[in-house]
Structures are given as C-alpha cells and as structure tokens.
Amino acid sequence: MVSSAQEMANVAGRQSVVSPKIGENEITFSIMAPYAASVKLSGSWMAAPARSVDMIKAGSGVWSITIPAPKPELYTYSFNVDGLNVRDPNNIFLQRDGTRYMSVLLVPGELTANYFEANKRGNLSKVWYESPTLGLTRRMYVYTPYGYDGGTAKYPVLYLLHGAGGDEDAWSTMGRACQIMDNLIEKKLAKPMIVVMTNGNANQTAAQNDVPQVRSQGNQISAAGKFEESIVKDVVPYIDKNYRTYTDRGNRAITGLSMGGAQATLAGLNNPDKFAWVGSFSGAFVLWPNARDPKGGQNLNLDAVGKQVFPNLNSSANSRLKLLYISCGNDDFLFEANRQFKGWLKEKKIKFVDVETPGYAHVWSYWRISLVDFSSRLFK
Amino acid sequence: MVSSAQEMANVAGRQSVVSPKIGENEITFSIMAPYAASVKLSGSWMAAPARSVDMIKAGSGVWSITIPAPKPELYTYSFNVDGLNVRDPNNIFLQRDGTRYMSVLLVPGELTANYFEANKRGNLSKVWYESPTLGLTRRMYVYTPYGYDGGTAKYPVLYLLHGAGGDEDAWSTMGRACQIMDNLIEKKLAKPMIVVMTNGNANQTAAQNDVPQVRSQGNQISAAGKFEESIVKDVVPYIDKNYRTYTDRGNRAITGLSMGGAQATLAGLNNPDKFAWVGSFSGAFVLWPNARDPKGGQNLNLDAVGKQVFPNLNSSANSRLKLLYISCGNDDFLFEANRQFKGWLKEKKIKFVDVETPGYAHVWSYWRISLVDFSSRLFK
C-alpha cells in the first residue's frame, strides 16, 4: 500500500538489521526494540523446560544474542518482547502450524540437504475437488515429480496425511515434502511418484488462512471414519481420473503423521484392494473410533481395535501388504500407544517394519526423517 | 513442535482473544500485551499522515479498540507495541508483500464479493521452468479455470505481472486473482482463461520465502528488457507446450501492475505477433530502459520512449491490437508519467482505453479493481 519509492526506503531500513545471521559455527539473532525492558529468544532446539534465553540490548536499540549453531535441522523460533510473543521481523521465512506462525531457522548440513531445492524440481498444485462423502468442496495439494509436465509416463501415488492442528498445506511447508521428494528422486533413492496431500479435518474445506471468512472451529478430528471413507471414495478416483497414475493397489501408498497416521492405517488396512503400502509416523491411534481406553489417556482399547477398527484384519494381510511401516520416536508421548498397537499386530501375526528412534519426541523433525525413510521404500 | 495435547491447550488459550471481531457496523481489534505502555493500531484504511490510533488497555492485559467499519475492501493492518511493529497474533489471515508480512482485514460487501471463494473454483499450480534467456530455473504460478482438469477444451491465456517488491506469489495472495477469476467466470463476466503469474525480478529464481537460503538481494528490476524477452522466449512456449491453450495472438493477453505494467507494455507492444491484448495498471514506465527523464523523478523521456523502447510502434498497431488498456488512479505518484505516455500514444494516433480513477493511489485495492475490469474485456 506504499509507493515503490517508499517501499525501497523501507527495505533499506529493515536491512540494517539482519536476522538470523548464520555463521560457520554460530548464529546471531537480532531485533530492533528500543523501548523494550526485556527480550528473550525461544527456539525449538532448546531443551525444555528452560526454553528461552535472554537477549542483550546495544545502544542502538537492537537486541541480540549469538549462540553456538545447533546441529543441522529445520528449527522454529520466536522472540518474547516484554511478554509478547513475536516473529522475527527480519526473517522472511515463516511457517504456519494451523493457526500459529513461527520464524524458521534452517541450519545447513547433511541431514537438511534434502530440505533445500534440488536441481530437478516437481510442481505443486492447489486443487479443489468435490467430496460427496463429506458434503464439501474441498482442497488438496498435489505434487507431481520432475518430468510429469510435458511427459506421457504414468506414476504411482503416495497419499500423505497431516496431523491434528494442521491442514493440506502442512506437509509442503513444515514437512518440506516437495524438496524431500525432489532430492530423493534426483538421487534415485526414491521412485518418481505423485504425492497427494489432503486436508484431514473432516469438516474443513481448506486451510483457514486461505478461506478467511471462516474462523477456526477448532481441530476437526476425522469424524469417525468419514474422512478415511472420503479418501477412498472421493480423492483416489479424482486423482486417478485427472492425473497419469498407475491405478493398481501395488502402485498406491498411504501414510501420515499423528492423527494422519491413525487415518492412514484405518484407510489403508481396511482397503487392501486399494493400498499395498501403508505407514504411520507417530500415529495417534486413540483417534480411531472408540479406540481410546475408557479410562482415558493415550492407552488403546485393544478389544475395540480388533472388533471395531480392524474387524477383518488378520495374517492373510501379509500376502497383500507390500509394506506396513510404523515409526515413532522413543520420547514421543504416543510411544506407549504405538507399542500397544504393535503388540496387537504381533499377536495377529501381521508383519510390519518397526522403527523406534531414540531422541525424538512428537516433532516435525522426526516426521521429515520418517518421510525420507518411508518414501525410499515404496514401489520397489 | 508440540504434542497435540499442548497444541489443543495453546489453541484454547489463544481463542480467548478474538481479533479482528467483525460486527455489522463496527470492528474491534484486540491484542494481549499486559506489560506494554502503549499500543497503537495502524490500518491501510486510515488517512495519511496520522496513520495510527491508540488502543485502550483493559484490566486483563488485553488492549482493544473498536472502530466504525470502513467501506468494503481488503485492508492490511498492524499493531505497534511500544514501538515494535507486530502482526495481529490472533488473525490467521496474513499477506506477504515482498519481505513484509501484514495482517489482513476483509470487510464483506459488493466490492469484495469477488475476493471470496466462488462456488466453482479453478486450481493454482506452482510450476518450475527453465529460462535459458535469464540462465535460471525459475518458478511461476499458473491458474487453470474450473473445468480445466479432466476436460479437453483449449483456453486463452492471460500473462499477469506483479510490481517492484513483489514476486510470483503476489497476484494470487494480495491480488486475490484466483478468487476474482473464479467469480467473474462463474458470473459469465469473463471468459474462462488460464492466468500465468511469473516472477518479474530478473535474477530471482522464486519467491524468497520459499528458497530460504537466498537472502534478499534487493528488488531486481527487469534488467533492461531481459525479463520481457524471457516471457516471449521461455514462458509462452512452456505454457503452450504444457497446457491446453489457444496459441494465436488473439487468445493471448498480457498486463501487470506498476513495474509489471511497464514490463507488460514493453513485451506486449513490441511483440504484436504474440499479444493482441495489452494492459497496464499504474504502470511504472520510467523503468523502461533509458526512459527516465535525465533530470530524474518519475517524468518520462519521451524521445527515448519513441526511439529505444517502442521504435517500431505506430498507428498500424491499431489494426492488430484488440485492446490496449491503461489504468491509473488520480492520486497515484505515477499519474503524471501515465499522462505523459498516453499523450505520446495520442500523438502517434494509437488507440487505447483510458481509465483514470479518482480516489486511488498506488495501492492493491486499485489493482484488484483493474484486474476485474481488464479481464472482463478479454477474448470477446
């Protein structure tokens, strides 16, 4: 809303503060706040519970702190200025987690190499589709790999679901899914595939920031299997009609994180004619219909899991499943529930790839790693 | 980076402050800042130069102000907390203008009806393409109208360029281009068309927030015609190869705002075999190569315009141009330069649609209105 001359002046003014400043071994954060009495930095790399450090004021009104560079990872951070939580005004790289915005710090290194742009890049489409099952016009994101546009080849499809509080935007932003797929495909670590990222909140049409007249109605859980039904009845047919896909079960995978892990296993294991590859990252399995222990908490009611969630699942699934993949960090608050489900699978003699990873809680850093691992195993 | 239980608690906590609260005739803005000494509201609806109003603190630490609802429009605003400019933490609707983020207020009404989602919605793709002309792998956004996916029809194409400080993301966010096109097409006020939104900064691969390792290098102007050359040599062929387009000049339009208006007229009027429909909204014509008056400012050097910018343009263009459209608000700092260019066109006896609009400066509200008007005239 300014003239370009004013804009230039603004840009010049802002550039006097550079933040974050990423050095070889240290990182400096800065913010101009001349009237503040206290400024703190909070970052996702900090050990809880003391998740903030004081910043120091210089005469110019700029508060700064230099820290040793944390290990390569994609982190989020914010400043606390006299009790007010604010983003870094000099860092253009923001991420939205549901209704919250956070500044992003991407520390380069081996682990994060897949999170930067590859040489050969696929495209990302924001696609509206009809969901008669949910009674909504809904939106999803569709990643098509490098070479899809202008080509004639068919591709397998991965359905990739987000967690509670997220939406169809989450995997391509916080999850860096496009960059990860581009890099894995370029390095021939993963097969070229289409990746479909739906909105898993059953009564949401699209990410709330894009449909601004609709305020948040809270997180919409999967509405007792309706969302999973819509994947099979609405989403898969739309993708197979409008994209060049292989349409056999052997070329279709589904996975997700947290709530999305519960949805992916529910949709995947109950539709063996549709999905031969099924995964869950930090699955929030208590979100399955009636699957929570009546006493509450995160414990599973395994009786309900057997009788109501997966009534037809038995060891005959082994011959149809090319992969059942279940990953969870050992520090995840859902770790025990994952153990309970895996114990139930073992009792049923259903084979699965069991990935338990020390040092990870319920965090995006783990879900990016899980996506790298899971997608590298697909369609081979 | 939190558990879903914590996330739920956070969401619940934040929802105790609702901002903005849009009533029938008034709007209330609020922010929790218990330790602040002064909080102000700045909004794009306020008359300069007194562009802020004081907010009032309640005992709870929440600062608020209620204002009469401004006329229907899409506005941006921010809070100033003890000198620090911050976004509204309770408003999920943010817009990015280059390197700046702003909170958005969308006041419903007749004017803004086209800025909300239509019933039938087109899709938006983020597309990477090779630009040999600029030596870069670059990104653009491509809007395809409702019915394109799964259909077989061909479509005309509008090339829609942003202004200085913006990028390929600008028209679909600040410009609401997808919603505008969806609404106009649904109401049969515009023909169904593909809309291509490129990045007009000649040495930028993509919007800086998506390629975080590249910090801003300042605003990259069109590099003396190279960007316009890349439109004709790289972008148009890519679109015609990868999308179902009509490829004749009569089905190709180009327009843009500010810097993009200068680029669109340069590319359009110098390539009459490619574009029969050419437009400019608030065109920054001094950005044409050597077109600025040697004495500086926003005055045009009309001698250079004739000899160097449009050496081959004369009244024979009238038979080939289906539309030359030049719009500018009367309060725009580029109004006189637009008058100078239009005077030059009149001398050359080149016909154009002359739109001068009282009450508008160099603002997005005007460019959205110009897009509605221009796109409604195309391909008819």
CSV table of N, CA and C in Angstrom, one decimal, chain B residues 108-196:
chain,number,residue,atom,x,y,z
B,108,PRO,N,-16.7,-7.5,4.2
B,108,PRO,CA,-17.6,-8.0,3.2
B,108,PRO,C,-18.5,-6.9,2.6
B,109,GLY,N,-18.8,-7.1,1.3
B,109,GLY,CA,-19.7,-6.1,0.7
B,109,GLY,C,-19.7,-6.3,-0.8
B,110,GLU,N,-20.3,-5.5,-1.6
B,110,GLU,CA,-20.4,-5.7,-3.0
B,110,GLU,C,-19.1,-5.7,-3.7
B,111,LEU,N,-18.2,-4.7,-3.3
B,111,LEU,CA,-16.9,-4.6,-4.0
B,111,LEU,C,-16.1,-5.8,-3.7
B,112,THR,N,-16.1,-6.4,-2.5
B,112,THR,CA,-15.2,-7.5,-2.2
B,112,THR,C,-15.9,-8.9,-2.4
B,113,ALA,N,-17.1,-8.9,-3.0
B,113,ALA,CA,-17.7,-10.2,-3.2
B,113,ALA,C,-16.8,-11.1,-4.1
B,114,ASN,N,-16.1,-10.5,-5.1
B,114,ASN,CA,-15.3,-11.2,-6.0
B,114,ASN,C,-14.0,-11.7,-5.3
B,115,TYR,N,-13.7,-11.3,-4.1
B,115,TYR,CA,-12.5,-11.7,-3.4
B,115,TYR,C,-12.7,-12.9,-2.5
B,116,PHE,N,-13.9,-13.3,-2.4
B,116,PHE,CA,-14.2,-14.5,-1.6
B,116,PHE,C,-14.3,-15.7,-2.6
B,117,GLU,N,-14.3,-16.9,-2.0
B,117,GLU,CA,-14.3,-18.1,-2.9
B,117,GLU,C,-15.7,-18.2,-3.6
B,118,ALA,N,-15.6,-18.5,-4.9
B,118,ALA,CA,-16.8,-18.7,-5.7
B,118,ALA,C,-17.2,-20.2,-5.5
B,119,ASN,N,-18.3,-20.5,-6.1
B,119,ASN,CA,-18.8,-21.9,-6.0
B,119,ASN,C,-17.9,-22.9,-6.8
B,120,LYS,N,-17.6,-22.4,-8.0
B,120,LYS,CA,-16.8,-23.2,-8.9
B,120,LYS,C,-15.4,-22.6,-9.0
B,121,ARG,N,-14.4,-23.4,-8.6
B,121,ARG,CA,-13.1,-22.9,-8.3
B,121,ARG,C,-12.0,-23.5,-9.2
B,122,GLY,N,-11.2,-22.7,-9.8
B,122,GLY,CA,-10.1,-23.2,-10.5
B,122,GLY,C,-8.9,-23.6,-9.6
B,123,ASN,N,-7.9,-24.1,-10.2
B,123,ASN,CA,-6.7,-24.6,-9.4
B,123,ASN,C,-5.5,-23.7,-9.6
B,124,LEU,N,-4.6,-23.8,-8.7
B,124,LEU,CA,-3.4,-23.0,-8.8
B,124,LEU,C,-2.1,-23.9,-8.7
B,125,SER,N,-1.2,-23.8,-9.7
B,125,SER,CA,0.0,-24.6,-9.6
B,125,SER,C,1.2,-23.8,-9.5
B,126,LYS,N,2.1,-24.3,-8.7
B,126,LYS,CA,3.4,-23.7,-8.6
B,126,LYS,C,4.4,-24.5,-9.5
B,127,VAL,N,4.8,-23.8,-10.5
B,127,VAL,CA,5.5,-24.5,-11.6
B,127,VAL,C,6.9,-24.1,-11.8
B,128,TRP,N,7.9,-25.0,-11.9
B,128,TRP,CA,9.3,-24.7,-12.2
B,128,TRP,C,9.5,-24.8,-13.7
B,129,TYR,N,10.2,-23.9,-14.3
B,129,TYR,CA,10.5,-23.9,-15.7
B,129,TYR,C,11.9,-23.4,-16.0
B,130,GLU,N,12.5,-23.8,-17.1
B,130,GLU,CA,13.8,-23.4,-17.4
B,130,GLU,C,13.7,-22.0,-18.2
B,131,SER,N,14.6,-21.1,-17.8
B,131,SER,CA,14.7,-19.8,-18.6
B,131,SER,C,16.1,-19.7,-19.1
B,132,PRO,N,16.3,-20.2,-20.3
B,132,PRO,CA,17.7,-20.0,-20.9
B,132,PRO,C,18.0,-18.5,-21.1
B,133,THR,N,17.0,-17.7,-21.3
B,133,THR,CA,17.2,-16.3,-21.5
B,133,THR,C,17.8,-15.7,-20.3
B,134,LEU,N,17.4,-16.1,-19.1
B,134,LEU,CA,17.9,-15.5,-17.8
B,134,LEU,C,18.9,-16.4,-17.2
B,135,GLY,N,19.1,-17.6,-17.7
B,135,GLY,CA,20.1,-18.5,-17.2
B,135,GLY,C,19.7,-19.1,-15.8
B,136,LEU,N,18.4,-19.3,-15.6
B,136,LEU,CA,17.9,-19.7,-14.3
B,136,LEU,C,16.8,-20.7,-14.4
B,137,THR,N,16.7,-21.6,-13.4
B,137,THR,CA,15.5,-22.4,-13.2
B,137,THR,C,14.6,-21.5,-12.4
B,138,ARG,N,13.4,-21.2,-12.9
B,138,ARG,CA,12.5,-20.2,-12.3
B,138,ARG,C,11.2,-20.8,-12.0
B,139,ARG,N,10.4,-20.1,-11.1
B,139,ARG,CA,9.1,-20.5,-10.8
B,139,ARG,C,8.0,-19.5,-11.2
B,140,MET,N,6.9,-20.1,-11.6
B,140,MET,CA,5.7,-19.2,-11.8
B,140,MET,C,4.5,-19.9,-11.3
B,141,TYR,N,3.4,-19.2,-11.1
B,141,TYR,CA,2.1,-19.7,-10.7
B,141,TYR,C,1.2,-19.8,-11.9
B,142,VAL,N,0.5,-20.9,-12.1
B,142,VAL,CA,-0.5,-21.0,-13.2
B,142,VAL,C,-1.8,-21.3,-12.6
B,143,TYR,N,-2.8,-20.4,-12.9
B,143,TYR,CA,-4.2,-20.6,-12.6
B,143,TYR,C,-4.9,-21.3,-13.8
B,144,THR,N,-5.6,-22.4,-13.5
B,144,THR,CA,-6.4,-23.0,-14.6
B,144,THR,C,-7.8,-23.0,-14.1
B,145,PRO,N,-8.7,-22.6,-15.0
B,145,PRO,CA,-10.1,-22.3,-14.5
B,145,PRO,C,-10.9,-23.6,-14.2
B,146,TYR,N,-12.0,-23.5,-13.5
B,146,TYR,CA,-12.9,-24.6,-13.2
B,146,TYR,C,-13.2,-25.3,-14.5
B,147,GLY,N,-13.1,-26.7,-14.5
B,147,GLY,CA,-13.4,-27.4,-15.7
B,147,GLY,C,-12.1,-27.8,-16.5
B,148,TYR,N,-11.0,-27.1,-16.2
B,148,TYR,CA,-9.8,-27.5,-17.0
B,148,TYR,C,-9.4,-28.9,-16.7
B,149,ASP,N,-9.2,-29.2,-15.4
B,149,ASP,CA,-8.8,-30.6,-15.0
B,149,ASP,C,-9.9,-31.5,-15.4
B,150,GLY,N,-9.5,-32.6,-16.1
B,150,GLY,CA,-10.5,-33.6,-16.5
B,150,GLY,C,-11.2,-33.2,-17.8
B,151,GLY,N,-11.0,-32.0,-18.3
B,151,GLY,CA,-11.6,-31.6,-19.6
B,151,GLY,C,-10.7,-31.7,-20.8
B,152,THR,N,-11.2,-31.3,-21.9
B,152,THR,CA,-10.4,-31.4,-23.1
B,152,THR,C,-10.3,-30.0,-23.9
B,153,ALA,N,-11.1,-29.0,-23.4
B,153,ALA,CA,-11.2,-27.8,-24.1
B,153,ALA,C,-9.8,-27.0,-24.0
B,154,LYS,N,-9.6,-26.2,-25.0
B,154,LYS,CA,-8.5,-25.2,-25.0
B,154,LYS,C,-8.9,-23.9,-24.4
B,155,TYR,N,-7.9,-23.1,-24.0
B,155,TYR,CA,-8.2,-21.9,-23.3
B,155,TYR,C,-7.3,-20.8,-23.8
B,156,PRO,N,-7.8,-19.5,-23.8
B,156,PRO,CA,-6.9,-18.4,-24.0
B,156,PRO,C,-6.0,-18.1,-22.7
B,157,VAL,N,-5.0,-17.4,-22.8
B,157,VAL,CA,-4.1,-17.2,-21.7
B,157,VAL,C,-3.8,-15.7,-21.4
B,158,LEU,N,-3.9,-15.3,-20.1
B,158,LEU,CA,-3.6,-14.0,-19.6
B,158,LEU,C,-2.2,-14.1,-18.8
B,159,TYR,N,-1.2,-13.3,-19.2
B,159,TYR,CA,0.0,-13.2,-18.5
B,159,TYR,C,-0.1,-12.0,-17.6
B,160,LEU,N,0.1,-12.2,-16.3
B,160,LEU,CA,-0.3,-11.2,-15.3
B,160,LEU,C,0.9,-11.0,-14.4
B,161,LEU,N,1.5,-9.8,-14.5
B,161,LEU,CA,2.8,-9.5,-13.8
B,161,LEU,C,2.6,-8.6,-12.6
B,162,HIS,N,3.5,-8.8,-11.6
B,162,HIS,CA,3.4,-8.1,-10.3
B,162,HIS,C,4.3,-6.9,-10.4
B,163,GLY,N,4.4,-6.1,-9.3
B,163,GLY,CA,5.1,-4.9,-9.2
B,163,GLY,C,6.5,-5.1,-8.5
B,164,ALA,N,7.2,-4.0,-8.4
B,164,ALA,CA,8.5,-4.0,-7.7
B,164,ALA,C,8.3,-4.4,-6.2
B,165,GLY,N,9.1,-5.2,-5.7
B,165,GLY,CA,9.0,-5.7,-4.3
B,165,GLY,C,8.2,-6.9,-4.2
B,166,GLY,N,7.4,-7.3,-5.3
B,166,GLY,CA,6.6,-8.5,-5.2
B,166,GLY,C,7.3,-9.6,-5.9
B,167,ASP,N,6.5,-10.7,-6.1
B,167,ASP,CA,7.1,-11.9,-6.8
B,167,ASP,C,5.9,-12.7,-7.3
B,168,GLU,N,6.2,-13.9,-7.8
B,168,GLU,CA,5.1,-14.7,-8.4
B,168,GLU,C,3.9,-15.1,-7.5
B,169,ASP,N,4.1,-14.8,-6.2
B,169,ASP,CA,3.0,-15.1,-5.3
B,169,ASP,C,2.0,-14.0,-5.1
B,170,ALA,N,2.4,-12.8,-5.6
B,170,ALA,CA,1.7,-11.6,-5.2
B,170,ALA,C,0.3,-11.5,-5.7
B,171,TRP,N,0.1,-11.8,-7.0
B,171,TRP,CA,-1.3,-11.7,-7.5
B,171,TRP,C,-2.3,-12.7,-6.9
B,172,SER,N,-1.8,-13.9,-6.6
B,172,SER,CA,-2.7,-14.9,-6.0
B,172,SER,C,-3.0,-14.6,-4.5
B,173,THR,N,-2.2,-13.8,-3.8
B,173,THR,CA,-2.4,-13.6,-2.4
B,173,THR,C,-3.0,-12.1,-2.3
B,174,MET,N,-2.2,-11.1,-2.4
B,174,MET,CA,-2.6,-9.7,-2.3
B,174,MET,C,-3.7,-9.4,-3.4
B,175,GLY,N,-3.4,-9.9,-4.5
B,175,GLY,CA,-4.3,-9.6,-5.7
B,175,GLY,C,-5.6,-10.4,-5.7
B,176,ARG,N,-5.7,-11.5,-4.9
B,176,ARG,CA,-6.9,-12.4,-4.9
B,176,ARG,C,-7.3,-12.8,-6.4
B,177,ALA,N,-6.3,-13.0,-7.2
B,177,ALA,CA,-6.5,-13.2,-8.6
B,177,ALA,C,-7.3,-14.5,-8.9
B,178,CYS,N,-7.1,-15.6,-8.1
B,178,CYS,CA,-7.9,-16.8,-8.3
B,178,CYS,C,-9.3,-16.6,-8.0
B,179,GLN,N,-9.6,-16.0,-6.8
B,179,GLN,CA,-11.0,-15.7,-6.4
B,179,GLN,C,-11.7,-14.8,-7.5
B,180,ILE,N,-10.9,-13.8,-7.9
B,180,ILE,CA,-11.5,-12.8,-8.9
B,180,ILE,C,-11.9,-13.6,-10.2
B,181,MET,N,-10.9,-14.3,-10.7
B,181,MET,CA,-11.2,-15.1,-11.9
B,181,MET,C,-12.3,-16.1,-11.8
B,182,ASP,N,-12.3,-16.8,-10.7
B,182,ASP,CA,-13.4,-17.8,-10.4
B,182,ASP,C,-14.8,-17.1,-10.4
B,183,ASN,N,-14.9,-16.0,-9.7
B,183,ASN,CA,-16.1,-15.3,-9.6
B,183,ASN,C,-16.6,-14.7,-10.9
B,184,LEU,N,-15.7,-14.0,-11.7
B,184,LEU,CA,-16.0,-13.4,-12.9
B,184,LEU,C,-16.4,-14.5,-13.9
B,185,ILE,N,-15.7,-15.6,-13.9
B,185,ILE,CA,-16.1,-16.7,-14.9
B,185,ILE,C,-17.4,-17.3,-14.5
B,186,GLU,N,-17.6,-17.5,-13.2
B,186,GLU,CA,-18.9,-18.1,-12.8
B,186,GLU,C,-20.1,-17.2,-13.1
B,187,LYS,N,-19.9,-15.9,-13.0
B,187,LYS,CA,-20.9,-15.0,-13.3
B,187,LYS,C,-21.0,-14.7,-14.8
B,188,LYS,N,-20.2,-15.3,-15.6
B,188,LYS,CA,-20.1,-15.1,-17.1
B,188,LYS,C,-19.7,-13.7,-17.4
B,189,LEU,N,-19.0,-13.0,-16.5
B,189,LEU,CA,-18.5,-11.7,-16.8
B,189,LEU,C,-17.1,-11.7,-17.5
B,190,ALA,N,-16.4,-12.9,-17.3
B,190,ALA,CA,-15.1,-13.1,-18.0
B,190,ALA,C,-15.2,-14.4,-18.7
B,191,LYS,N,-14.4,-14.6,-19.8
B,191,LYS,CA,-14.2,-15.9,-20.4
B,191,LYS,C,-13.4,-16.8,-19.6
B,192,PRO,N,-13.6,-18.1,-19.6
B,192,PRO,CA,-12.7,-18.9,-18.9
B,192,PRO,C,-11.3,-18.8,-19.5
B,193,MET,N,-10.3,-18.6,-18.7
B,193,MET,CA,-8.9,-18.4,-19.2
B,193,MET,C,-7.9,-19.0,-18.2
B,194,ILE,N,-6.7,-19.3,-18.8
B,194,ILE,CA,-5.6,-19.6,-18.0
B,194,ILE,C,-4.9,-18.3,-17.6
B,195,VAL,N,-4.4,-18.2,-16.3
B,195,VAL,CA,-3.7,-17.0,-15.9
B,195,VAL,C,-2.3,-17.4,-15.4
B,196,VAL,N,-1.3,-16.8,-16.0
B,196,VAL,CA,0.1,-17.2,-15.7
B,196,VAL,C,0.7,-16.0,-15.0
